[in-house]
């Protein structure tokens, strides 16, 4: 948690901090509800024609390999599914809001987005593998946004964040450890602050705030927190994208077992993620094209 009054004041004064559109807040609500229909999603997305156009462009990309061209959102939802289109809309909107902000020579922004999408896919795969279908949507959303605090720091605290990135090279630390050492707080704390500011559901807030916390045995472990943490670690271990760490954090088998992921199921998740990783670059290419 951020306790430094000066930092909190600086965060509070950031008027130009990126926000997600009202349409995307509605998409998030639809993803969180089991009662939302394909028609509901089509109506929501139709409110933002620019977003619709970008989603259709990605839906027609080589990643989805459709035999015929998809011409409208209704057809896209029918052919690719409610979850796929809602998640594409979310990923596209987040990228548009944050993707082209300030960068740093030691921070691979393109790799960051590869890692974020991989973590989202991995968290969803973990939920599906463990038959936690009710959790798969929120797991994907939390995975996609789990490191958003890094972007706030990179864009709005460049002078303070530069030394953090330099320390990674000189002392061989994990990024969140370097943040805590130099800043007194981490990107997890900033993400928690931002999600509370956006009034996001508590399950998302907790996943963003706690994804670097070691999973401990407890009567009712938070599954989404666990899924995002393990997907983050898997993405790092499999070198999909770049989280900002120069070291690969260890993946402890005991942590996997806490949420029910035994060795056989872990291999299944890794295989799914490895297969999906081949298409992440193509999705990002479609997102970054301006025309």
PDB file of C-alpha atoms in Angstrom:
ATOM      1  CA  UNK A   1       0.000   0.000   0.000  1.00  0.00           C
ATOM      2  CA  UNK A   2       1.191   3.523  -0.782  1.00  0.00           C
ATOM      3  CA  UNK A   3       1.675   5.440   2.466  1.00  0.00           C
ATOM      4  CA  UNK A   4       3.925   8.251   1.214  1.00  0.00           C
ATOM      5  CA  UNK A   5       1.757  11.383   1.378  1.00  0.00           C
ATOM      6  CA  UNK A   6       3.787  13.155  -1.316  1.00  0.00           C
ATOM      7  CA  UNK A   7       3.303  10.252  -3.727  1.00  0.00           C
ATOM      8  CA  UNK A   8      -0.423  10.092  -3.034  1.00  0.00           C
ATOM      9  CA  UNK A   9      -0.699  13.823  -3.663  1.00  0.00           C
ATOM     10  CA  UNK A  10       1.184  13.487  -6.943  1.00  0.00           C
ATOM     11  CA  UNK A  11      -1.052  10.620  -8.032  1.00  0.00           C
ATOM     12  CA  UNK A  12      -4.150  12.601  -7.102  1.00  0.00           C
ATOM     13  CA  UNK A  13      -2.965  15.534  -9.235  1.00  0.00           C
ATOM     14  CA  UNK A  14      -2.546  13.453 -12.372  1.00  0.00           C
ATOM     15  CA  UNK A  15      -5.461  14.810 -14.367  1.00  0.00           C
ATOM     16  CA  UNK A  16      -4.381  13.361 -17.684  1.00  0.00           C
ATOM     17  CA  UNK A  17      -4.048   9.770 -16.445  1.00  0.00           C
ATOM     18  CA  UNK A  18      -5.437   7.396 -19.047  1.00  0.00           C
ATOM     19  CA  UNK A  19      -8.996   6.267 -18.518  1.00  0.00           C
ATOM     20  CA  UNK A  20     -10.951   3.507 -20.148  1.00  0.00           C
ATOM     21  CA  UNK A  21     -14.075   4.504 -22.012  1.00  0.00           C
ATOM     22  CA  UNK A  22     -17.570   4.040 -20.622  1.00  0.00           C
ATOM     23  CA  UNK A  23     -18.088   1.398 -23.305  1.00  0.00           C
ATOM     24  CA  UNK A  24     -15.247  -0.673 -21.870  1.00  0.00           C
ATOM     25  CA  UNK A  25     -16.629  -0.327 -18.357  1.00  0.00           C
ATOM     26  CA  UNK A  26     -19.843  -1.798 -19.795  1.00  0.00           C
ATOM     27  CA  UNK A  27     -17.846  -4.584 -21.475  1.00  0.00           C
ATOM     28  CA  UNK A  28     -16.204  -5.370 -18.135  1.00  0.00           C
ATOM     29  CA  UNK A  29     -19.631  -5.558 -16.518  1.00  0.00           C
ATOM     30  CA  UNK A  30     -20.813  -7.879 -19.290  1.00  0.00           C
ATOM     31  CA  UNK A  31     -17.760 -10.108 -18.835  1.00  0.00           C
ATOM     32  CA  UNK A  32     -18.476 -10.334 -15.113  1.00  0.00           C
ATOM     33  CA  UNK A  33     -22.120 -11.315 -15.626  1.00  0.00           C
ATOM     34  CA  UNK A  34     -23.364 -14.763 -16.590  1.00  0.00           C
ATOM     35  CA  UNK A  35     -26.621 -13.195 -17.795  1.00  0.00           C
ATOM     36  CA  UNK A  36     -25.156 -10.986 -20.536  1.00  0.00           C
ATOM     37  CA  UNK A  37     -26.064 -12.123 -24.047  1.00  0.00           C
ATOM     38  CA  UNK A  38     -24.391 -11.796 -27.436  1.00  0.00           C
ATOM     39  CA  UNK A  39     -26.979  -9.167 -28.322  1.00  0.00           C
ATOM     40  CA  UNK A  40     -26.105  -7.196 -25.171  1.00  0.00           C
ATOM     41  CA  UNK A  41     -22.430  -7.179 -26.169  1.00  0.00           C
ATOM     42  CA  UNK A  42     -23.207  -6.119 -29.744  1.00  0.00           C
ATOM     43  CA  UNK A  43     -25.303  -3.196 -28.478  1.00  0.00           C
ATOM     44  CA  UNK A  44     -22.529  -2.110 -26.089  1.00  0.00           C
ATOM     45  CA  UNK A  45     -19.777  -2.230 -28.715  1.00  0.00           C
ATOM     46  CA  UNK A  46     -21.894  -0.465 -31.327  1.00  0.00           C
ATOM     47  CA  UNK A  47     -21.641   2.683 -29.186  1.00  0.00           C
ATOM     48  CA  UNK A  48     -17.946   2.992 -30.140  1.00  0.00           C
ATOM     49  CA  UNK A  49     -17.508   2.625 -33.889  1.00  0.00           C
ATOM     50  CA  UNK A  50     -13.740   3.159 -33.795  1.00  0.00           C
ATOM     51  CA  UNK A  51     -13.387   0.315 -31.311  1.00  0.00           C
ATOM     52  CA  UNK A  52     -15.707  -1.855 -33.431  1.00  0.00           C
ATOM     53  CA  UNK A  53     -13.544  -1.246 -36.489  1.00  0.00           C
ATOM     54  CA  UNK A  54     -10.355  -2.199 -34.649  1.00  0.00           C
ATOM     55  CA  UNK A  55     -11.933  -5.342 -33.167  1.00  0.00           C
ATOM     56  CA  UNK A  56     -13.172  -6.394 -36.610  1.00  0.00           C
ATOM     57  CA  UNK A  57      -9.709  -5.834 -38.058  1.00  0.00           C
ATOM     58  CA  UNK A  58      -8.165  -8.127 -35.457  1.00  0.00           C
ATOM     59  CA  UNK A  59     -10.976 -10.664 -35.873  1.00  0.00           C
ATOM     60  CA  UNK A  60     -10.103 -10.812 -39.579  1.00  0.00           C
ATOM     61  CA  UNK A  61      -6.372 -11.171 -38.925  1.00  0.00           C
ATOM     62  CA  UNK A  62      -4.356 -14.317 -39.554  1.00  0.00           C
ATOM     63  CA  UNK A  63      -4.574 -15.165 -35.845  1.00  0.00           C
ATOM     64  CA  UNK A  64      -8.206 -16.267 -36.154  1.00  0.00           C
ATOM     65  CA  UNK A  65      -7.842 -17.717 -39.680  1.00  0.00           C
ATOM     66  CA  UNK A  66     -11.509 -17.411 -40.638  1.00  0.00           C
ATOM     67  CA  UNK A  67     -12.540 -18.879 -43.996  1.00  0.00           C
ATOM     68  CA  UNK A  68     -14.683 -15.845 -44.793  1.00  0.00           C
ATOM     69  CA  UNK A  69     -14.422 -12.161 -43.987  1.00  0.00           C
ATOM     70  CA  UNK A  70     -16.254 -10.948 -40.876  1.00  0.00           C
ATOM     71  CA  UNK A  71     -18.126  -7.760 -41.747  1.00  0.00           C
ATOM     72  CA  UNK A  72     -19.922  -6.779 -38.540  1.00  0.00           C
ATOM     73  CA  UNK A  73     -19.771  -7.186 -34.769  1.00  0.00           C
ATOM     74  CA  UNK A  74     -22.835  -9.443 -34.641  1.00  0.00           C
ATOM     75  CA  UNK A  75     -21.173 -11.904 -37.029  1.00  0.00           C
ATOM     76  CA  UNK A  76     -17.896 -11.664 -35.112  1.00  0.00           C
ATOM     77  CA  UNK A  77     -19.626 -12.633 -31.868  1.00  0.00           C
ATOM     78  CA  UNK A  78     -21.406 -15.550 -33.562  1.00  0.00           C
ATOM     79  CA  UNK A  79     -18.245 -16.869 -35.239  1.00  0.00           C
ATOM     80  CA  UNK A  80     -15.638 -16.207 -32.545  1.00  0.00           C
ATOM     81  CA  UNK A  81     -17.755 -16.222 -29.403  1.00  0.00           C
ATOM     82  CA  UNK A  82     -18.865 -13.756 -26.740  1.00  0.00           C
ATOM     83  CA  UNK A  83     -15.730 -14.115 -24.615  1.00  0.00           C
ATOM     84  CA  UNK A  84     -13.266 -13.726 -27.490  1.00  0.00           C
ATOM     85  CA  UNK A  85     -14.839 -10.515 -28.805  1.00  0.00           C
ATOM     86  CA  UNK A  86     -15.328  -8.979 -25.352  1.00  0.00           C
ATOM     87  CA  UNK A  87     -11.717  -9.770 -24.464  1.00  0.00           C
ATOM     88  CA  UNK A  88     -10.468  -8.378 -27.792  1.00  0.00           C
ATOM     89  CA  UNK A  89     -12.385  -5.154 -27.150  1.00  0.00           C
ATOM     90  CA  UNK A  90     -10.916  -4.893 -23.665  1.00  0.00           C
ATOM     91  CA  UNK A  91      -7.341  -5.562 -24.819  1.00  0.00           C
ATOM     92  CA  UNK A  92      -7.659  -3.097 -27.706  1.00  0.00           C
ATOM     93  CA  UNK A  93      -9.060  -0.346 -25.499  1.00  0.00           C
ATOM     94  CA  UNK A  94      -6.386  -0.785 -22.825  1.00  0.00           C
ATOM     95  CA  UNK A  95      -3.660  -0.723 -25.478  1.00  0.00           C
ATOM     96  CA  UNK A  96      -5.098   2.433 -27.054  1.00  0.00           C
ATOM     97  CA  UNK A  97      -5.247   4.142 -23.650  1.00  0.00           C
ATOM     98  CA  UNK A  98      -1.762   3.196 -22.463  1.00  0.00           C
ATOM     99  CA  UNK A  99       0.111   1.562 -25.329  1.00  0.00           C
ATOM    100  CA  UNK A 100       1.829   4.567 -26.858  1.00  0.00           C
ATOM    101  CA  UNK A 101       2.791   6.444 -23.735  1.00  0.00           C
ATOM    102  CA  UNK A 102       6.256   7.432 -22.541  1.00  0.00           C
ATOM    103  CA  UNK A 103       8.825   4.666 -22.721  1.00  0.00           C
ATOM    104  CA  UNK A 104      12.349   4.002 -21.451  1.00  0.00           C
ATOM    105  CA  UNK A 105      15.392   2.420 -23.087  1.00  0.00           C
ATOM    106  CA  UNK A 106      15.403  -0.324 -20.440  1.00  0.00           C
ATOM    107  CA  UNK A 107      11.665  -1.023 -20.682  1.00  0.00           C
ATOM    108  CA  UNK A 108      10.405  -3.056 -23.646  1.00  0.00           C
ATOM    109  CA  UNK A 109       6.882  -1.675 -24.126  1.00  0.00           C
ATOM    110  CA  UNK A 110       6.017  -4.099 -26.924  1.00  0.00           C
ATOM    111  CA  UNK A 111       7.286  -6.998 -24.828  1.00  0.00           C
ATOM    112  CA  UNK A 112       5.244  -5.659 -21.913  1.00  0.00           C
ATOM    113  CA  UNK A 113       2.033  -6.035 -23.934  1.00  0.00           C
ATOM    114  CA  UNK A 114       3.048  -9.506 -25.109  1.00  0.00           C
ATOM    115  CA  UNK A 115       3.562 -10.490 -21.468  1.00  0.00           C
ATOM    116  CA  UNK A 116       0.241  -8.936 -20.403  1.00  0.00           C
ATOM    117  CA  UNK A 117      -1.749 -10.760 -23.078  1.00  0.00           C
ATOM    118  CA  UNK A 118       0.082 -14.022 -22.323  1.00  0.00           C
ATOM    119  CA  UNK A 119      -0.722 -13.666 -18.623  1.00  0.00           C
ATOM    120  CA  UNK A 120      -4.376 -13.026 -19.470  1.00  0.00           C
ATOM    121  CA  UNK A 121      -4.531 -16.123 -21.673  1.00  0.00           C
ATOM    122  CA  UNK A 122      -2.648 -18.184 -19.089  1.00  0.00           C
ATOM    123  CA  UNK A 123      -4.961 -17.146 -16.239  1.00  0.00           C
ATOM    124  CA  UNK A 124      -8.001 -18.038 -18.356  1.00  0.00           C
ATOM    125  CA  UNK A 125      -6.403 -21.367 -19.327  1.00  0.00           C
ATOM    126  CA  UNK A 126      -5.804 -22.195 -15.654  1.00  0.00           C
ATOM    127  CA  UNK A 127      -9.461 -21.475 -14.868  1.00  0.00           C
ATOM    128  CA  UNK A 128     -10.656 -23.623 -17.777  1.00  0.00           C
ATOM    129  CA  UNK A 129      -8.257 -26.483 -17.009  1.00  0.00           C
ATOM    130  CA  UNK A 130      -9.537 -26.584 -13.426  1.00  0.00           C
ATOM    131  CA  UNK A 131     -13.163 -26.306 -14.615  1.00  0.00           C
ATOM    132  CA  UNK A 132     -13.550 -22.915 -12.926  1.00  0.00           C
ATOM    133  CA  UNK A 133     -15.605 -21.579 -15.824  1.00  0.00           C
ATOM    134  CA  UNK A 134     -17.270 -18.945 -13.661  1.00  0.00           C
ATOM    135  CA  UNK A 135     -13.820 -17.455 -13.002  1.00  0.00           C
ATOM    136  CA  UNK A 136     -12.347 -17.548 -16.500  1.00  0.00           C
ATOM    137  CA  UNK A 137     -13.577 -14.102 -17.601  1.00  0.00           C
ATOM    138  CA  UNK A 138     -12.398 -12.228 -14.531  1.00  0.00           C
ATOM    139  CA  UNK A 139      -9.122 -14.216 -14.588  1.00  0.00           C
ATOM    140  CA  UNK A 140      -8.483 -13.059 -18.170  1.00  0.00           C
ATOM    141  CA  UNK A 141      -9.311  -9.437 -17.323  1.00  0.00           C
ATOM    142  CA  UNK A 142      -7.131  -9.430 -14.210  1.00  0.00           C
ATOM    143  CA  UNK A 143      -4.286 -11.070 -16.118  1.00  0.00           C
ATOM    144  CA  UNK A 144      -4.415  -8.476 -18.876  1.00  0.00           C
ATOM    145  CA  UNK A 145      -4.337  -5.568 -16.429  1.00  0.00           C
ATOM    146  CA  UNK A 146      -2.149  -7.035 -13.660  1.00  0.00           C
ATOM    147  CA  UNK A 147       0.922  -4.876 -14.437  1.00  0.00           C
ATOM    148  CA  UNK A 148      -0.862  -1.649 -15.335  1.00  0.00           C
ATOM    149  CA  UNK A 149       0.814   0.078 -12.380  1.00  0.00           C
ATOM    150  CA  UNK A 150       4.129  -0.174 -14.273  1.00  0.00           C
ATOM    151  CA  UNK A 151       2.717   2.011 -17.035  1.00  0.00           C
ATOM    152  CA  UNK A 152       1.509   4.640 -14.562  1.00  0.00           C
ATOM    153  CA  UNK A 153       5.003   4.756 -13.061  1.00  0.00           C
ATOM    154  CA  UNK A 154       6.705   4.816 -16.453  1.00  0.00           C
ATOM    155  CA  UNK A 155       4.476   7.586 -17.824  1.00  0.00           C
ATOM    156  CA  UNK A 156       3.941   9.786 -14.762  1.00  0.00           C
ATOM    157  CA  UNK A 157       7.030   9.116 -12.599  1.00  0.00           C
ATOM    158  CA  UNK A 158       9.806   8.871 -15.234  1.00  0.00           C
ATOM    159  CA  UNK A 159      12.487  10.534 -13.099  1.00  0.00           C
ATOM    160  CA  UNK A 160      11.756   8.283 -10.137  1.00  0.00           C
ATOM    161  CA  UNK A 161      11.297   5.109 -12.196  1.00  0.00           C
ATOM    162  CA  UNK A 162      14.498   5.401 -14.230  1.00  0.00           C
ATOM    163  CA  UNK A 163      16.751   4.446 -11.272  1.00  0.00           C
ATOM    164  CA  UNK A 164      14.515   1.429 -10.590  1.00  0.00           C
ATOM    165  CA  UNK A 165      15.136   0.095 -14.097  1.00  0.00           C
ATOM    166  CA  UNK A 166      18.874   0.789 -13.820  1.00  0.00           C
ATOM    167  CA  UNK A 167      19.083  -1.082 -10.511  1.00  0.00           C
ATOM    168  CA  UNK A 168      17.741  -4.237 -12.179  1.00  0.00           C
ATOM    169  CA  UNK A 169      20.885  -4.401 -14.294  1.00  0.00           C
ATOM    170  CA  UNK A 170      23.368  -3.451 -11.593  1.00  0.00           C
ATOM    171  CA  UNK A 171      22.090  -5.545  -8.678  1.00  0.00           C
ATOM    172  CA  UNK A 172      20.149  -8.418 -10.243  1.00  0.00           C
ATOM    173  CA  UNK A 173      16.870  -7.737  -8.436  1.00  0.00           C
ATOM    174  CA  UNK A 174      13.297  -8.505  -9.348  1.00  0.00           C
ATOM    175  CA  UNK A 175      11.435  -5.419 -10.565  1.00  0.00           C
ATOM    176  CA  UNK A 176       8.938  -5.209  -7.707  1.00  0.00           C
ATOM    177  CA  UNK A 177      11.827  -5.572  -5.226  1.00  0.00           C
ATOM    178  CA  UNK A 178      13.728  -2.716  -6.866  1.00  0.00           C
ATOM    179  CA  UNK A 179      10.566  -0.591  -6.808  1.00  0.00           C
ATOM    180  CA  UNK A 180      10.086  -1.226  -3.096  1.00  0.00           C
ATOM    181  CA  UNK A 181      13.754  -0.531  -2.382  1.00  0.00           C
ATOM    182  CA  UNK A 182      13.917   2.786  -4.247  1.00  0.00           C
ATOM    183  CA  UNK A 183      10.342   4.110  -4.254  1.00  0.00           C
ATOM    184  CA  UNK A 184       8.962   2.575  -1.076  1.00  0.00           C
ATOM    185  CA  UNK A 185       6.034   1.042  -2.979  1.00  0.00           C
ATOM    186  CA  UNK A 186       5.501  -1.160  -6.044  1.00  0.00           C
ATOM    187  CA  UNK A 187       3.580  -1.233  -9.308  1.00  0.00           C
ATOM    188  CA  UNK A 188       1.114  -3.523  -7.496  1.00  0.00           C
ATOM    189  CA  UNK A 189       0.335  -0.703  -5.063  1.00  0.00           C
ATOM    190  CA  UNK A 190      -0.121   1.766  -7.925  1.00  0.00           C
ATOM    191  CA  UNK A 191      -2.382  -0.673  -9.784  1.00  0.00           C
ATOM    192  CA  UNK A 192      -4.463  -1.125  -6.642  1.00  0.00           C
ATOM    193  CA  UNK A 193      -4.769   2.665  -6.291  1.00  0.00           C
ATOM    194  CA  UNK A 194      -5.812   3.025  -9.952  1.00  0.00           C
ATOM    195  CA  UNK A 195      -8.398   0.242  -9.824  1.00  0.00           C
ATOM    196  CA  UNK A 196      -9.921   1.707  -6.682  1.00  0.00           C
ATOM    197  CA  UNK A 197     -10.038   5.074  -8.455  1.00  0.00           C
ATOM    198  CA  UNK A 198     -11.847   3.405 -11.363  1.00  0.00           C
ATOM    199  CA  UNK A 199     -14.235   1.650  -8.922  1.00  0.00           C
ATOM    200  CA  UNK A 200     -13.374  -1.780 -10.314  1.00  0.00           C
ATOM    201  CA  UNK A 201     -14.657  -4.967  -8.644  1.00  0.00           C
ATOM    202  CA  UNK A 202     -12.744  -6.067  -5.567  1.00  0.00           C
ATOM    203  CA  UNK A 203     -11.683  -9.350  -7.201  1.00  0.00           C
ATOM    204  CA  UNK A 204      -9.793  -7.376  -9.866  1.00  0.00           C
ATOM    205  CA  UNK A 205      -8.320  -5.031  -7.267  1.00  0.00           C
ATOM    206  CA  UNK A 206      -7.012  -7.950  -5.216  1.00  0.00           C
ATOM    207  CA  UNK A 207      -5.483  -9.730  -8.224  1.00  0.00           C
ATOM    208  CA  UNK A 208      -3.596  -6.589  -9.256  1.00  0.00           C
ATOM    209  CA  UNK A 209      -2.534  -5.815  -5.686  1.00  0.00           C
ATOM    210  CA  UNK A 210      -1.400  -9.329  -4.700  1.00  0.00           C
ATOM    211  CA  UNK A 211      -0.049 -11.041  -7.824  1.00  0.00           C
ATOM    212  CA  UNK A 212       3.513 -10.974  -6.452  1.00  0.00           C
ATOM    213  CA  UNK A 213       2.500 -12.354  -3.055  1.00  0.00           C
ATOM    214  CA  UNK A 214       3.497 -15.966  -2.447  1.00  0.00           C
ATOM    215  CA  UNK A 215       0.404 -18.183  -2.295  1.00  0.00           C
ATOM    216  CA  UNK A 216      -0.067 -19.652   1.172  1.00  0.00           C
ATOM    217  CA  UNK A 217      -2.342 -22.487   2.308  1.00  0.00           C
ATOM    218  CA  UNK A 218      -5.636 -21.101   3.568  1.00  0.00           C
ATOM    219  CA  UNK A 219      -9.185 -22.462   3.870  1.00  0.00           C
ATOM    220  CA  UNK A 220     -10.477 -20.512   0.862  1.00  0.00           C
ATOM    221  CA  UNK A 221      -7.611 -19.206  -1.301  1.00  0.00           C
ATOM    222  CA  UNK A 222      -8.488 -16.434  -3.760  1.00  0.00           C
ATOM    223  CA  UNK A 223      -8.542 -18.382  -7.016  1.00  0.00           C
ATOM    224  CA  UNK A 224      -8.246 -15.370  -9.337  1.00  0.00           C
ATOM    225  CA  UNK A 225      -5.239 -14.001  -7.428  1.00  0.00           C
ATOM    226  CA  UNK A 226      -3.628 -17.433  -7.661  1.00  0.00           C
ATOM    227  CA  UNK A 227      -4.416 -17.895 -11.354  1.00  0.00           C
ATOM    228  CA  UNK A 228      -2.955 -14.491 -12.263  1.00  0.00           C
ATOM    229  CA  UNK A 229       0.149 -15.038 -10.122  1.00  0.00           C
ATOM    230  CA  UNK A 230       0.846 -18.443 -11.660  1.00  0.00           C
ATOM    231  CA  UNK A 231       0.107 -17.236 -15.210  1.00  0.00           C
ATOM    232  CA  UNK A 232       2.491 -14.319 -14.654  1.00  0.00           C
ATOM    233  CA  UNK A 233       5.205 -16.710 -13.472  1.00  0.00           C
ATOM    234  CA  UNK A 234       4.555 -19.106 -16.367  1.00  0.00           C
ATOM    235  CA  UNK A 235       4.765 -16.305 -18.935  1.00  0.00           C
ATOM    236  CA  UNK A 236       8.105 -15.254 -17.462  1.00  0.00           C
ATOM    237  CA  UNK A 237       9.413 -18.815 -17.327  1.00  0.00           C
ATOM    238  CA  UNK A 238       8.367 -19.430 -20.942  1.00  0.00           C
ATOM    239  CA  UNK A 239       9.898 -16.081 -22.029  1.00  0.00           C
ATOM    240  CA  UNK A 240       6.689 -14.825 -23.639  1.00  0.00           C
ATOM    241  CA  UNK A 241       7.075 -11.073 -23.912  1.00  0.00           C
ATOM    242  CA  UNK A 242       8.941  -9.052 -21.288  1.00  0.00           C
ATOM    243  CA  UNK A 243       7.642  -8.258 -17.816  1.00  0.00           C
ATOM    244  CA  UNK A 244      10.549  -5.930 -17.061  1.00  0.00           C
ATOM    245  CA  UNK A 245      12.399  -8.536 -15.001  1.00  0.00           C
ATOM    246  CA  UNK A 246      15.879  -9.566 -16.075  1.00  0.00           C
ATOM    247  CA  UNK A 247      15.630 -12.579 -13.747  1.00  0.00           C
ATOM    248  CA  UNK A 248      13.041 -15.343 -14.081  1.00  0.00           C
ATOM    249  CA  UNK A 249      11.010 -15.698 -10.863  1.00  0.00           C
ATOM    250  CA  UNK A 250      10.734 -19.296  -9.626  1.00  0.00           C
ATOM    251  CA  UNK A 251       7.507 -21.275  -9.989  1.00  0.00           C
ATOM    252  CA  UNK A 252       6.959 -23.279  -6.805  1.00  0.00           C
ATOM    253  CA  UNK A 253       4.969 -26.542  -7.177  1.00  0.00           C
ATOM    254  CA  UNK A 254       3.397 -26.047  -3.740  1.00  0.00           C
ATOM    255  CA  UNK A 255       1.839 -22.784  -4.900  1.00  0.00           C
ATOM    256  CA  UNK A 256       0.294 -24.535  -7.895  1.00  0.00           C
ATOM    257  CA  UNK A 257      -1.248 -27.187  -5.647  1.00  0.00           C
ATOM    258  CA  UNK A 258      -2.867 -24.539  -3.451  1.00  0.00           C
ATOM    259  CA  UNK A 259      -5.313 -23.702  -6.250  1.00  0.00           C
ATOM    260  CA  UNK A 260      -5.548 -27.308  -7.443  1.00  0.00           C
ATOM    261  CA  UNK A 261      -3.017 -27.254 -10.276  1.00  0.00           C
ATOM    262  CA  UNK A 262      -1.093 -30.533 -10.105  1.00  0.00           C
ATOM    263  CA  UNK A 263       1.869 -31.381 -12.348  1.00  0.00           C
ATOM    264  CA  UNK A 264      -0.258 -32.957 -15.092  1.00  0.00           C
ATOM    265  CA  UNK A 265      -2.600 -29.971 -15.261  1.00  0.00           C
ATOM    266  CA  UNK A 266       0.330 -27.564 -15.152  1.00  0.00           C
ATOM    267  CA  UNK A 267       1.798 -29.212 -18.255  1.00  0.00           C
ATOM    268  CA  UNK A 268      -1.616 -28.927 -19.936  1.00  0.00           C
ATOM    269  CA  UNK A 269      -1.740 -25.195 -19.187  1.00  0.00           C
ATOM    270  CA  UNK A 270       1.820 -24.733 -20.469  1.00  0.00           C
ATOM    271  CA  UNK A 271       0.953 -26.479 -23.727  1.00  0.00           C
ATOM    272  CA  UNK A 272      -2.137 -24.293 -24.211  1.00  0.00           C
ATOM    273  CA  UNK A 273      -0.143 -21.149 -23.499  1.00  0.00           C
ATOM    274  CA  UNK A 274       2.695 -22.189 -25.805  1.00  0.00           C
ATOM    275  CA  UNK A 275       0.185 -22.733 -28.604  1.00  0.00           C
ATOM    276  CA  UNK A 276      -1.545 -19.387 -27.971  1.00  0.00           C
ATOM    277  CA  UNK A 277       1.775 -17.522 -27.764  1.00  0.00           C
ATOM    278  CA  UNK A 278       2.379 -18.039 -31.458  1.00  0.00           C
ATOM    279  CA  UNK A 279      -0.556 -15.767 -32.242  1.00  0.00           C
ATOM    280  CA  UNK A 280       0.030 -13.002 -29.693  1.00  0.00           C
ATOM    281  CA  UNK A 281       2.498 -11.200 -31.959  1.00  0.00           C
ATOM    282  CA  UNK A 282      -0.041 -11.177 -34.787  1.00  0.00           C
ATOM    283  CA  UNK A 283      -2.744  -9.768 -32.527  1.00  0.00           C
ATOM    284  CA  UNK A 284      -0.384  -7.023 -31.346  1.00  0.00           C
ATOM    285  CA  UNK A 285       0.559  -6.203 -34.922  1.00  0.00           C
ATOM    286  CA  UNK A 286      -3.125  -5.725 -35.749  1.00  0.00           C
ATOM    287  CA  UNK A 287      -3.574  -3.550 -32.648  1.00  0.00           C
ATOM    288  CA  UNK A 288      -0.643  -1.295 -33.480  1.00  0.00           C
ATOM    289  CA  UNK A 289      -1.473  -0.697 -37.130  1.00  0.00           C
ATOM    290  CA  UNK A 290      -2.961   2.749 -37.478  1.00  0.00           C
ATOM    291  CA  UNK A 291      -4.890   2.046 -40.643  1.00  0.00           C
TER     292      UNK A 291
END
